[in-house]
């Protein structure tokens, strides 16, 4: 490490060609004012806005935690704050399933109403009474064991804990 | 002396050298004389390249023709926190292509923060007949198709470790590509995979590999599957559980508990997503032999954590969320006297107010109770100089100290002073400190302490700290063993950098983002320092479209024998001898 000790010309480069730092002090002032914004947790626009000394802190790069942990924590938080439970709903004849948040409904009636609208049909389920219209569909669900059951036979909460996905098929009688 | 060296046959020297494993020692041996250099280079079997752009593959292959194990690192550390834009580089394919020709007997490849493609994995799978170990740490760019190729072709595979890598479009069927005749697996880490693996393929694989010691499952493996897997691998030493949640049922509980007690060799646990506390007692029987516990994904509250850690008397490493709180850390200090490493992560990193009662006191307690503590990563919301001084005095053997006070520029909350003196005490008392991360309100003074005392420091991470170039100068001038320096959002500019330009050749790399280094200074460095790559990373467009005095967005400087690289994306410019001409 002999090189480091002496201040030889090769170890230090004169920056006399470049402007003194004083012109930058006004930019530092700007930094300090922006630190208040930081404390308020506001995310500050990145330096693409033109001010190169703007501290660019956004949720994606501070505090320094790895993406895998961040994702896990975000998922936990979503579960606690705005609980959602999305399941796919497949309509017979349509290969792409639609996603539906079951927790956005408080019971079967609500769910059926949403599905009727979503798929523009009338759905038959366990509690359906009396008259059927000409074109109707049957709603079934796949449970944790992989069995397909008629929707509506068990209490709503039990349904929520075992449902994996929903299927709407034409009922031909 | 010279005559003696000549009189020892090469085979003898080679045999002696085979007991020397550390790179530092091997490098020293190779410099004794020309013949030792020659003998050593032919028998070096392991290569570590800390920066894949510091040297090119053909140079490595030319010097070391008989390598069996290669470790490469790509992107700078701050890439972990999204500071390095996508596409910056770190492509491993050129290395693998070169090694496929030169090292047909290659057995081990370890990559960190590199871009790996399916094409790369397929090339690995078909090029190395005796391939045994693949470790992909924080890598990206590949899918389960690439993994399927590895599974299908690597007959002697011992270790497949995907730690924290981003795997595209995962499908579970790649596991079925391990042929039925494949039984050599010792270590499998798939904890980062997003979707389900085929459970029966997994169970069958685990069941037919009698030497399996490490199994880290992903979140998609539910609790009821875990018992089956454990029963097929009671010899496991390290386990990463998947989701640790299910409806509380006595039959499921006794199944899990029975499976765990059958694993008499378990020393390390991780995973534990979505923990249902009622199932925690299932692991109590094995707690006393645990040496490593990673609960960073486990949202267990402090009473349950206390019950758990107080049974882990052999614990050496604990990674945990701040749900443990000060009270849990006191229990840790009381019961886990062998603790060497502690990491506490924030459960709500973006919340403005604390959501748990975790303060500086927790860390102080651990420093008082755990005399072997030498490695710390601690996220918290408040700190005092007194606490840091106490910790420093309690742990003179500290080697890694990383403190992250979540709010930038937070002062000592009691005295309202900067935390210079606290960190000063750390570097003064902890003479073996190799890694340090700073946070809180810090002036140039902390850097003076660091430059004066941190003589063994190899890696320093700085954010939102310092007042002027003097701070950076103290570090570059004083830290004799500094290898990696990473800085963000500090008022450091041209002066310190230019005054210490030669220092940069003694380091692996320097990262500076959101600082005040001007484009002009970058150009000057590029002109004068041919053995450094000066990379300006700027997503605002070409740096010469702005005045020379304008600070660059991000700067990455690293020493290299390979010259400027040619795989840079549009937002990265290398300053070299010609850049002054090109940009004028």
XYZ file of C-alpha atoms in Angstrom:
757
model
C 0.000 0.000 0.000
C 2.967 2.294 -0.532
C 1.165 4.348 -3.065
C -1.384 5.708 -0.682
C 0.917 7.422 1.779
C 2.374 10.187 -0.385
C 0.367 12.830 -2.125
C 1.956 12.158 -5.485
C 0.478 13.686 -8.573
C -0.812 10.342 -9.756
C -2.956 9.823 -6.701
C -4.761 13.091 -6.847
C -6.339 14.797 -9.780
C -6.680 18.539 -9.799
C -10.200 19.642 -10.224
C -9.269 23.249 -10.795
C -10.881 23.111 -14.181
C -14.224 22.559 -12.603
C -16.467 25.057 -10.856
C -16.099 25.440 -7.117
C -18.611 23.798 -4.898
C -20.143 27.054 -3.766
C -22.518 27.120 -6.689
C -23.915 23.888 -5.399
C -24.638 25.096 -1.907
C -27.971 26.450 -3.001
C -28.842 22.974 -4.172
C -27.976 21.600 -0.733
C -30.394 24.101 0.780
C -33.022 22.658 -1.462
C -32.111 19.220 -0.145
C -32.698 20.239 3.458
C -36.146 21.664 2.700
C -37.087 18.498 0.941
C -36.120 16.481 3.988
C -39.319 17.707 5.616
C -41.225 16.058 2.844
C -39.315 12.894 3.562
C -40.393 13.002 7.172
C -43.986 13.300 6.097
C -43.492 10.112 4.188
C -44.246 11.743 0.880
C -42.650 10.051 -2.024
C -40.567 12.534 -3.927
C -40.422 12.606 -7.705
C -37.294 11.115 -9.195
C -34.579 13.268 -10.616
C -36.066 12.875 -14.076
C -37.831 16.065 -13.088
C -34.632 17.910 -13.794
C -33.138 18.745 -10.421
C -30.203 16.389 -10.144
C -29.708 16.885 -6.420
C -33.266 16.116 -5.443
C -33.194 13.220 -3.023
C -35.161 10.552 -4.780
C -36.656 8.359 -2.102
C -39.563 6.251 -3.069
C -41.111 3.236 -1.487
C -39.341 1.029 -3.954
C -35.825 1.849 -2.735
C -36.077 2.830 0.949
C -35.860 1.384 3.553
C -33.395 -1.135 2.159
C -35.273 -4.397 2.318
C -35.129 -7.060 -0.366
C -38.027 -7.475 -2.807
C -38.940 -10.943 -1.595
C -39.487 -9.726 1.962
C -41.285 -6.611 0.747
C -43.730 -8.718 -1.272
C -44.408 -11.036 1.639
C -45.063 -8.129 4.000
C -47.295 -6.391 1.463
C -49.320 -9.545 1.027
C -49.701 -9.909 4.803
C -50.856 -6.331 5.083
C -53.437 -6.760 2.349
C -54.799 -9.757 4.127
C -55.236 -7.852 7.347
C -56.458 -4.520 6.088
C -58.551 -5.167 3.031
C -59.239 -8.861 3.126
C -59.903 -10.241 -0.314
C -60.432 -13.729 -1.564
C -60.348 -14.026 -5.311
C -61.559 -17.176 -7.030
C -61.878 -17.900 -10.731
C -65.319 -18.360 -12.214
C -65.575 -20.383 -15.414
C -68.556 -20.197 -17.694
C -69.181 -23.238 -19.804
C -67.913 -22.648 -23.318
C -65.562 -19.806 -22.344
C -61.971 -20.888 -21.706
C -60.926 -17.781 -19.765
C -62.148 -17.583 -16.195
C -63.169 -14.323 -14.545
C -61.862 -13.369 -11.134
C -64.311 -12.663 -8.364
C -63.729 -11.463 -4.813
C -65.891 -13.644 -2.601
C -65.254 -11.506 0.468
C -66.859 -8.562 -1.267
C -70.146 -10.397 -0.794
C -71.879 -11.127 2.476
C -73.745 -14.240 1.417
C -75.080 -16.411 -1.343
C -77.816 -14.023 -2.489
C -75.310 -11.284 -3.062
C -72.941 -13.634 -4.850
C -75.592 -14.957 -7.202
C -76.728 -11.480 -8.052
C -73.188 -10.495 -9.017
C -72.746 -13.622 -11.097
C -76.072 -13.083 -12.850
C -74.847 -9.686 -13.913
C -71.348 -10.772 -14.747
C -72.482 -13.547 -17.049
C -75.833 -12.183 -18.083
C -77.843 -15.186 -17.087
C -79.959 -16.612 -14.319
C -78.225 -18.954 -11.981
C -79.786 -21.880 -10.283
C -78.540 -22.685 -6.837
C -79.687 -24.627 -3.818
C -82.131 -22.130 -2.409
C -83.690 -21.124 -5.659
C -87.406 -21.303 -5.446
C -90.154 -22.098 -7.843
C -90.032 -20.738 -11.314
C -87.161 -21.129 -13.664
C -86.751 -19.034 -16.753
C -86.109 -20.733 -20.031
C -82.366 -20.330 -20.111
C -80.692 -20.935 -16.823
C -77.361 -22.090 -15.480
C -76.212 -24.143 -12.592
C -73.530 -22.951 -10.217
C -71.103 -25.452 -8.771
C -67.833 -25.110 -6.909
C -64.657 -27.141 -6.547
C -63.655 -27.714 -2.954
C -60.284 -28.396 -1.370
C -60.541 -32.119 -2.097
C -61.233 -31.524 -5.770
C -64.887 -32.465 -5.633
C -67.535 -30.453 -7.449
C -70.485 -29.537 -5.275
C -73.662 -27.539 -5.666
C -73.329 -24.018 -4.340
C -75.549 -23.198 -1.411
C -75.728 -26.463 0.485
C -73.465 -25.445 3.355
C -73.341 -22.311 5.491
C -71.628 -19.346 3.784
C -68.565 -19.358 6.079
C -67.953 -23.047 5.526
C -68.296 -22.475 1.784
C -65.671 -19.723 1.962
C -63.203 -21.948 3.751
C -63.415 -24.765 1.234
C -64.146 -23.199 -2.160
C -61.343 -23.181 -4.704
C -63.172 -22.140 -7.885
C -66.620 -21.788 -9.394
C -68.195 -23.157 -12.534
C -71.351 -22.144 -14.324
C -72.825 -24.761 -16.611
C -76.001 -24.998 -18.620
C -78.616 -27.093 -16.921
C -80.305 -29.322 -19.418
C -83.286 -31.032 -18.046
C 16.276 -21.370 -0.684
C 15.944 -21.236 -4.443
C 17.845 -24.517 -4.767
C 15.474 -26.180 -2.342
C 12.478 -25.001 -4.327
C 13.921 -26.460 -7.502
C 14.753 -29.744 -5.876
C 11.202 -30.484 -4.778
C 9.350 -32.299 -7.534
C 6.266 -30.631 -8.932
C 4.027 -33.398 -7.664
C 5.154 -32.776 -4.125
C 4.540 -29.066 -4.359
C 1.185 -29.705 -5.928
C 0.276 -32.032 -3.111
C 1.293 -29.415 -0.554
C -0.705 -26.748 -2.391
C -3.780 -28.965 -2.355
C -4.127 -28.219 1.351
C -4.275 -24.488 0.702
C -7.798 -23.362 -0.022
C -8.167 -19.669 0.622
C -7.768 -17.435 -2.421
C -5.572 -15.063 -0.475
C -3.113 -17.813 0.384
C -3.174 -19.255 -3.118
C -2.488 -15.804 -4.559
C 0.439 -15.434 -2.176
C 1.840 -18.834 -3.198
C 1.607 -17.919 -6.855
C 3.834 -14.899 -6.296
C 6.768 -16.735 -4.697
C 8.467 -17.518 -7.986
C 7.659 -18.408 -11.577
C 7.650 -22.140 -11.090
C 5.344 -21.907 -8.095
C 3.074 -19.649 -10.166
C 2.950 -22.294 -12.877
C 2.363 -25.211 -10.531
C -0.261 -23.320 -8.583
C -2.252 -22.213 -11.601
C -2.551 -25.764 -12.885
C -3.891 -27.049 -9.596
C -6.246 -24.249 -8.635
C -9.699 -25.758 -8.553
C -11.880 -22.941 -7.194
C -12.275 -19.470 -8.654
C -14.090 -16.558 -7.083
C -14.734 -13.488 -9.243
C -16.313 -10.794 -7.072
C -17.180 -8.597 -10.046
C -17.868 -10.397 -13.307
C -16.695 -7.332 -15.236
C -13.343 -7.069 -13.475
C -11.885 -9.731 -15.709
C -13.063 -11.569 -18.790
C -13.623 -15.331 -19.081
C -10.740 -15.961 -21.458
C -8.257 -14.399 -19.024
C -9.461 -16.670 -16.247
C -9.419 -19.739 -18.440
C -5.969 -18.960 -19.795
C -4.473 -18.735 -16.342
C -6.413 -21.500 -14.598
C -7.044 -24.390 -16.963
C -8.318 -27.013 -14.504
C -11.050 -25.337 -12.556
C -13.859 -27.355 -10.971
C -15.788 -24.631 -9.145
C -16.661 -21.096 -10.165
C -18.315 -18.344 -8.155
C -19.329 -15.104 -9.900
C -21.037 -11.952 -8.757
C -22.704 -9.468 -11.062
C -24.726 -6.442 -10.096
C -23.706 -4.152 -7.245
C -25.304 -4.757 -3.858
C -27.687 -1.778 -4.134
C -29.443 -3.667 -6.935
C -31.212 -5.522 -4.108
C -33.065 -2.296 -3.333
C -34.073 -1.377 -6.889
C -31.342 1.217 -7.306
C -29.836 -0.432 -10.381
C -32.179 -0.104 -13.368
C -33.233 -3.255 -15.201
C -30.978 -4.157 -18.045
C -27.821 -2.757 -16.472
C -25.937 -5.976 -17.105
C -24.505 -8.946 -15.260
C -25.174 -11.469 -18.022
C -23.600 -14.805 -17.248
C -24.037 -16.474 -20.658
C -20.640 -15.436 -22.054
C -18.957 -17.008 -19.024
C -20.869 -20.259 -19.349
C -20.230 -20.427 -23.087
C -16.494 -19.997 -22.546
C -16.392 -22.500 -19.699
C -18.436 -25.065 -21.619
C -15.459 -25.390 -23.944
C -12.676 -24.982 -21.432
C -13.919 -26.760 -18.329
C -15.772 -29.926 -19.315
C -15.237 -31.230 -15.784
C -16.714 -28.217 -14.076
C -18.749 -29.293 -11.032
C -19.960 -26.174 -9.306
C -21.399 -22.853 -10.424
C -22.447 -20.186 -7.891
C -23.905 -16.950 -9.162
C -25.084 -13.884 -7.309
C -27.073 -11.000 -8.786
C -26.587 -12.164 -12.327
C -28.886 -12.494 -15.288
C -29.266 -16.165 -16.100
C -31.372 -17.308 -19.049
C -33.012 -20.620 -19.836
C -30.513 -20.898 -22.655
C -27.729 -20.597 -20.071
C -29.242 -23.313 -17.913
C -29.664 -25.588 -20.903
C -26.027 -25.038 -21.820
C -24.955 -25.885 -18.272
C -27.130 -28.986 -18.321
C -25.539 -30.392 -21.438
C -21.937 -29.196 -21.117
C -20.743 -30.454 -17.755
C -20.996 -34.215 -17.351
C -20.098 -34.240 -13.696
C -22.089 -31.194 -12.695
C -22.932 -31.199 -8.993
C -23.774 -27.792 -7.551
C -25.868 -24.901 -8.855
C -26.455 -21.915 -6.587
C -28.415 -18.985 -8.015
C -28.582 -16.245 -5.422
C -30.729 -13.199 -6.254
C -30.536 -14.034 -9.953
C -33.196 -13.438 -12.592
C -34.042 -14.012 -16.231
C -34.839 -17.708 -16.226
C -37.929 -19.867 -15.934
C -38.814 -23.339 -14.793
C -38.031 -24.541 -18.330
C -34.378 -23.953 -17.582
C -34.735 -25.795 -14.294
C -36.334 -28.709 -16.116
C -33.240 -28.973 -18.312
C -31.011 -29.105 -15.229
C -33.229 -31.707 -13.600
C -33.342 -33.889 -16.676
C -29.654 -33.871 -17.550
C -27.524 -33.442 -14.442
C -27.261 -37.014 -13.278
C -24.896 -36.242 -10.419
C -26.564 -33.100 -9.136
C -26.079 -32.625 -5.395
C -27.241 -29.094 -4.799
C -29.863 -26.882 -6.448
C -30.260 -23.651 -4.543
C -32.405 -20.856 -5.978
C -32.224 -18.535 -3.000
C -34.154 -15.319 -3.562
C -33.991 -15.572 -7.340
C -36.804 -14.359 -9.537
C -38.070 -17.270 -11.587
C -40.400 -16.433 -14.440
C -43.757 -18.082 -14.949
C -43.124 -20.965 -12.642
C -44.906 -24.201 -13.249
C -44.575 -27.107 -10.900
C -43.817 -29.789 -13.441
C -40.087 -29.200 -13.796
C -39.515 -31.357 -10.715
C -40.841 -34.353 -12.577
C -37.919 -34.028 -14.972
C -35.604 -35.572 -12.400
C -35.508 -39.160 -13.626
C -36.564 -41.950 -11.270
C -32.964 -43.114 -11.250
C -31.834 -39.778 -9.821
C -30.978 -40.126 -6.138
C -27.972 -37.924 -5.476
C -29.665 -34.773 -4.174
C -28.209 -33.367 -0.959
C -29.632 -29.842 -0.981
C -32.714 -28.304 -2.587
C -33.840 -24.730 -2.027
C -36.950 -23.691 -3.944
C -38.277 -21.228 -1.351
C -38.437 -18.376 -3.863
C -40.771 -20.119 -6.315
C -44.157 -18.466 -6.590
C -46.429 -21.230 -7.650
C -47.050 -24.794 -6.709
C -44.681 -27.584 -7.456
C -46.109 -30.972 -8.211
C -46.462 -32.389 -4.701
C -46.281 -36.044 -5.551
C -43.162 -35.428 -7.662
C -41.666 -33.576 -4.711
C -42.498 -36.311 -2.234
C -41.158 -38.979 -4.554
C -37.943 -37.004 -5.086
C -37.461 -36.484 -1.370
C -38.185 -40.121 -0.678
C -35.612 -41.496 -3.098
C -32.706 -39.215 -2.123
C -31.255 -40.707 1.057
C -28.535 -38.056 1.354
C -30.918 -35.115 1.364
C -29.777 -32.780 4.141
C -31.261 -29.424 3.159
C -34.796 -28.877 1.913
C -36.237 -25.379 1.663
C -39.819 -25.485 0.433
C -41.810 -22.639 -1.024
C -44.884 -20.945 0.305
C -47.172 -23.043 -1.897
C -46.443 -26.192 0.094
C -49.265 -26.406 2.629
C -48.886 -27.657 6.160
C -50.642 -30.952 5.606
C -48.098 -31.876 2.937
C -45.192 -31.030 5.198
C -45.749 -33.996 7.482
C -45.568 -36.428 4.547
C -42.362 -34.865 3.321
C -40.719 -34.895 6.747
C -41.564 -38.529 7.255
C -39.751 -39.370 4.027
C -36.671 -37.390 5.063
C -36.074 -37.800 8.796
C -32.359 -37.250 8.190
C -32.907 -33.582 7.258
C -30.570 -31.105 8.895
C -32.048 -27.919 7.393
C -35.717 -27.397 6.657
C -37.645 -24.532 5.155
C -41.311 -25.095 5.862
C -43.907 -23.709 3.469
C -47.139 -22.188 4.679
C -47.478 -22.979 8.343
C -51.192 -22.549 8.559
C -54.220 -24.760 8.613
C -57.421 -25.109 10.539
C -56.533 -26.173 14.055
C -57.275 -29.860 14.248
C -55.820 -32.332 16.729
C -55.181 -35.012 14.106
C -53.286 -32.618 11.857
C -51.370 -31.302 14.845
C -50.233 -34.693 16.048
C -49.259 -35.632 12.511
C -47.016 -32.553 12.193
C -45.642 -32.885 15.699
C -44.849 -36.538 15.146
C -43.132 -35.774 11.853
C -40.960 -33.094 13.464
C -39.928 -35.242 16.410
C -38.843 -37.890 13.941
C -36.271 -35.447 12.536
C -33.554 -35.836 15.106
C -30.900 -34.051 13.054
C -32.728 -30.786 12.406
C -30.542 -27.795 13.154
C -31.981 -25.077 10.952
C -35.525 -23.891 10.258
C -36.872 -21.269 7.873
C -39.992 -20.450 5.865
C -43.095 -20.403 8.063
C -45.379 -18.184 6.048
C -48.796 -17.342 7.510
C -48.147 -18.936 10.884
C -51.088 -20.155 12.903
C -49.668 -19.923 16.441
C -51.568 -23.015 17.568
C -49.237 -25.117 15.423
C -46.015 -23.719 16.846
C -45.811 -26.210 19.725
C -45.330 -28.901 17.070
C -41.726 -27.767 16.729
C -40.983 -27.376 20.448
C -39.441 -30.868 20.738
C -36.647 -29.981 18.300
C -36.025 -26.397 19.493
C -33.219 -27.222 21.853
C -30.983 -28.456 19.048
C -31.717 -25.629 16.612
C -28.732 -23.474 15.737
C -30.385 -21.367 13.038
C -33.895 -19.944 12.900
C -35.119 -17.734 10.075
C -38.541 -16.320 10.878
C -38.358 -13.296 8.591
C -41.597 -14.242 6.866
C -43.395 -15.371 9.981
C -45.938 -12.940 11.384
C -45.743 -14.375 14.876
C -46.397 -11.923 17.707
C -44.054 -11.427 20.602
C -45.646 -13.706 23.254
C -45.401 -16.688 20.910
C -41.907 -15.658 19.840
C -40.809 -15.500 23.469
C -42.144 -19.002 24.086
C -40.299 -20.221 21.039
C -36.863 -18.636 21.520
C -36.726 -19.441 25.192
C -36.514 -23.103 24.188
C -33.761 -22.589 21.653
C -30.762 -22.639 23.946
C -28.379 -23.659 21.166
C -29.418 -20.888 18.827
C -26.556 -19.217 16.986
C -28.472 -17.344 14.309
C -31.874 -15.652 14.510
C -33.571 -13.737 11.704
C -36.918 -12.352 12.796
C -39.476 -9.586 12.215
C -39.721 -6.721 14.670
C -42.809 -8.375 16.130
C -40.307 -9.840 18.550
C -40.168 -6.431 20.246
C -37.798 -5.427 23.046
C -39.395 -7.950 25.360
C -38.662 -10.823 22.983
C -35.075 -9.681 22.560
C -34.685 -9.679 26.343
C -35.810 -13.301 26.351
C -33.342 -14.008 23.572
C -30.586 -12.446 25.640
C -31.556 -14.533 28.639
C -31.898 -17.932 26.994
C -29.764 -17.985 23.866
C -26.268 -17.556 25.158
C -24.646 -18.912 22.013
C -26.201 -16.322 19.733
C -23.771 -15.022 17.123
C -25.969 -13.395 14.517
C -29.168 -11.377 14.844
C -31.261 -9.811 12.081
C -34.441 -7.912 12.876
C -36.548 -6.821 9.891
C -39.375 -4.238 9.866
C -42.893 -5.630 9.673
C -44.281 -2.338 8.399
C -41.408 -0.583 6.701
C -43.527 2.152 5.139
C -45.650 3.069 8.163
C -44.885 6.489 9.591
C -45.597 5.474 13.160
C -44.115 2.462 14.936
C -46.450 -0.515 14.994
C -44.447 -2.507 17.526
C -42.518 -1.781 20.673
C -39.044 -2.370 19.292
C -36.470 0.212 20.222
C -32.737 0.555 20.750
C -33.217 -1.202 24.084
C -33.816 -4.549 22.406
C -30.445 -4.501 20.729
C -28.750 -3.306 23.905
C -30.255 -6.258 25.816
C -28.961 -8.735 23.279
C -25.498 -7.144 23.348
C -25.477 -7.537 27.126
C -26.681 -11.124 27.253
C -25.104 -12.673 24.177
C -21.364 -12.404 24.486
C -20.669 -14.132 21.181
C -22.769 -11.716 19.147
C -20.731 -10.535 16.176
C -23.148 -9.979 13.316
C -26.090 -7.589 13.493
C -28.669 -6.237 11.055
C -31.237 -4.151 12.904
C -34.139 -2.090 11.578
C -35.667 0.281 14.115
C -37.180 3.723 14.416
C -35.143 5.293 17.204
C -31.589 5.211 18.508
C -29.310 6.996 20.942
C -25.583 7.541 21.060
C -25.538 5.991 24.538
C -27.120 2.794 23.250
C -24.538 2.509 20.476
C -21.685 3.140 22.895
C -23.036 0.439 25.204
C -23.375 -2.011 22.337
C -19.844 -1.219 21.177
C -18.422 -1.831 24.635
C -20.379 -5.054 25.066
C -19.391 -6.492 21.696
C -15.761 -5.729 20.918
C -15.702 -8.761 18.625
C -18.388 -7.364 16.320
C -17.548 -8.067 12.670
C -20.716 -6.958 10.884
C -22.845 -4.097 12.142
C -25.697 -2.816 10.028
C -28.170 -0.436 11.555
C -31.117 0.942 9.630
C -33.099 3.665 11.348
C -36.080 3.755 9.058
C -36.586 7.500 8.815
C -33.574 9.127 7.082
C -31.507 11.615 9.133
C -33.065 10.706 12.478
C -31.118 12.164 15.384
C -30.500 10.739 18.855
C -34.059 10.980 20.114
C -33.041 12.005 23.631
C -30.209 14.461 23.022
C -31.283 15.418 19.478
C -27.603 15.176 18.505
C -26.254 13.410 15.443
C -25.298 9.781 15.957
C -21.632 10.421 15.100
C -20.359 9.523 18.558
C -22.361 6.323 18.730
C -21.022 4.960 15.453
C -17.623 6.339 16.408
C -17.694 4.092 19.452
C -18.584 1.120 17.272
C -15.550 1.568 15.012
C -13.283 2.400 17.909
C -14.137 -0.593 20.094
C -14.847 -3.165 17.408
C -11.407 -3.505 15.922
C -12.343 -6.490 13.782
C -15.267 -4.761 12.116
C -15.423 -5.788 8.462
C -18.825 -4.513 7.446
C -20.723 -1.406 8.534
C -23.980 0.234 7.461
C -24.796 3.676 8.798
C -28.093 5.476 9.290
C -29.595 8.321 11.225
C -28.398 11.913 11.392
C -24.657 11.922 10.678
C -22.139 14.661 9.997
C -18.648 14.542 8.493
C -17.381 13.685 11.969
C -18.600 10.083 11.816
C -16.511 9.608 8.688
C -13.499 11.009 10.481
C -13.994 8.361 13.180
C -14.370 5.677 10.540
C -11.263 6.742 8.647
C -9.292 6.861 11.873
C -10.400 3.600 13.469
C -12.020 1.240 10.992
C -8.803 -0.261 9.716
C -10.214 -3.690 8.991
C -13.376 -2.369 7.370
C -14.051 -3.954 3.991
C -17.568 -2.826 3.161
C -19.315 0.426 4.053
C -22.896 1.439 3.212
C -23.911 5.053 3.609
C -27.256 6.781 3.053
C -28.460 10.337 3.758
C -25.320 11.218 5.713
C -22.436 13.687 5.828
C -22.050 17.374 5.108
C -19.294 17.688 2.546
C -16.586 16.025 0.503
C -14.460 15.849 3.615
C -16.631 12.986 4.803
C -15.912 10.893 1.717
C -12.270 11.855 1.849
C -11.875 10.555 5.423
C -13.151 7.154 4.350
C -11.181 6.839 1.137
C -8.009 8.046 2.781
C -8.236 6.194 6.074
C -9.871 2.816 5.480
C -6.931 0.734 4.358
C -8.870 -2.451 3.710
C -11.904 -0.946 2.080
C -13.133 -3.055 -0.824
C -16.696 -1.978 -1.374
C -18.209 1.421 -0.767
C -21.819 2.184 -1.578
C -23.320 5.617 -1.070
C -26.712 7.115 -1.773
C -28.177 10.558 -1.204
C -25.100 12.172 0.328
C -23.617 15.598 -0.475
C -20.345 14.137 -1.768
C -19.000 15.618 -4.954
C -15.903 15.724 -7.088
C -13.157 16.785 -4.721
C -12.811 13.701 -2.537
C -13.188 11.380 -5.485
C -10.547 13.072 -7.602
C -8.158 13.471 -4.681
C -8.350 9.747 -3.942
C -8.539 8.389 -7.463
C -5.714 5.906 -6.947
C -7.516 4.442 -3.946
C -10.262 3.293 -6.271
C -7.879 0.821 -7.907
C -7.379 -0.881 -4.556
C -11.107 -1.478 -4.137
C -13.541 -3.783 -5.879
C -16.117 -1.077 -6.479
C -17.668 2.247 -5.545
C -21.341 3.079 -6.003
C -22.686 6.588 -5.661
C -26.261 7.555 -6.443
C -28.118 10.812 -5.854
C -24.853 12.474 -4.832
C -23.116 15.443 -6.407
C -20.429 14.012 -8.624
C -20.312 15.986 -11.845
C -20.143 14.567 -15.319
C -16.930 16.490 -15.845
C -15.271 14.714 -12.925
C -16.423 11.363 -14.279
C -14.852 12.133 -17.635
C -11.618 13.180 -15.969
C -11.473 9.983 -13.943
C -12.150 7.963 -17.055
C -9.303 9.660 -18.881
C -6.745 9.327 -16.120
C -7.582 5.908 -14.702
C -7.471 3.297 -17.460
C -7.744 0.396 -15.046
C -11.083 1.630 -13.748
C -14.413 1.436 -15.494
C -16.302 4.629 -14.715
C -19.929 3.895 -15.474
C -22.391 6.752 -15.528
C -25.931 5.454 -15.159
C -28.463 8.084 -16.026
C -32.018 7.508 -17.127
C -32.522 11.189 -17.975
C -30.596 10.768 -21.226
C -27.008 11.285 -22.442
C -24.889 13.111 -19.844
C -23.428 15.364 -22.508
C -26.861 16.825 -23.146
C -26.425 18.622 -19.835
C -23.692 20.941 -18.551
C -20.482 19.256 -17.399
C -21.001 20.512 -13.889
C -24.323 18.728 -13.676
C -24.253 15.810 -11.215
C -24.792 12.372 -12.655
C -27.717 10.316 -11.382
C -25.735 7.202 -10.528
C -22.094 6.308 -10.716
C -20.522 2.864 -10.537
C -16.757 2.651 -10.529
C -14.882 -0.630 -10.457
C -11.378 -1.797 -11.154
C -10.995 -4.040 -14.132
C -8.450 -5.790 -16.291
C -11.006 -6.321 -19.032
C -11.461 -2.750 -20.189
C -14.862 -1.195 -20.923
C -17.675 -3.672 -21.383
C -19.766 -3.899 -24.532
C -23.071 -5.124 -23.163
C -24.274 -1.846 -21.703
C -27.859 -0.653 -22.165
C -28.719 2.793 -23.467
C -28.663 4.470 -20.071
C -25.109 3.468 -19.113
C -22.017 5.245 -20.413
C -18.433 4.203 -19.713
C -15.984 7.065 -19.361
C -12.752 6.047 -20.975
C -9.752 7.693 -22.547
C -11.780 8.556 -25.598
C -14.769 9.890 -23.789
C -13.393 13.384 -23.584
C -13.207 13.396 -27.356
C -16.508 11.688 -27.904
C -18.439 13.987 -25.661
C -16.897 17.290 -26.709
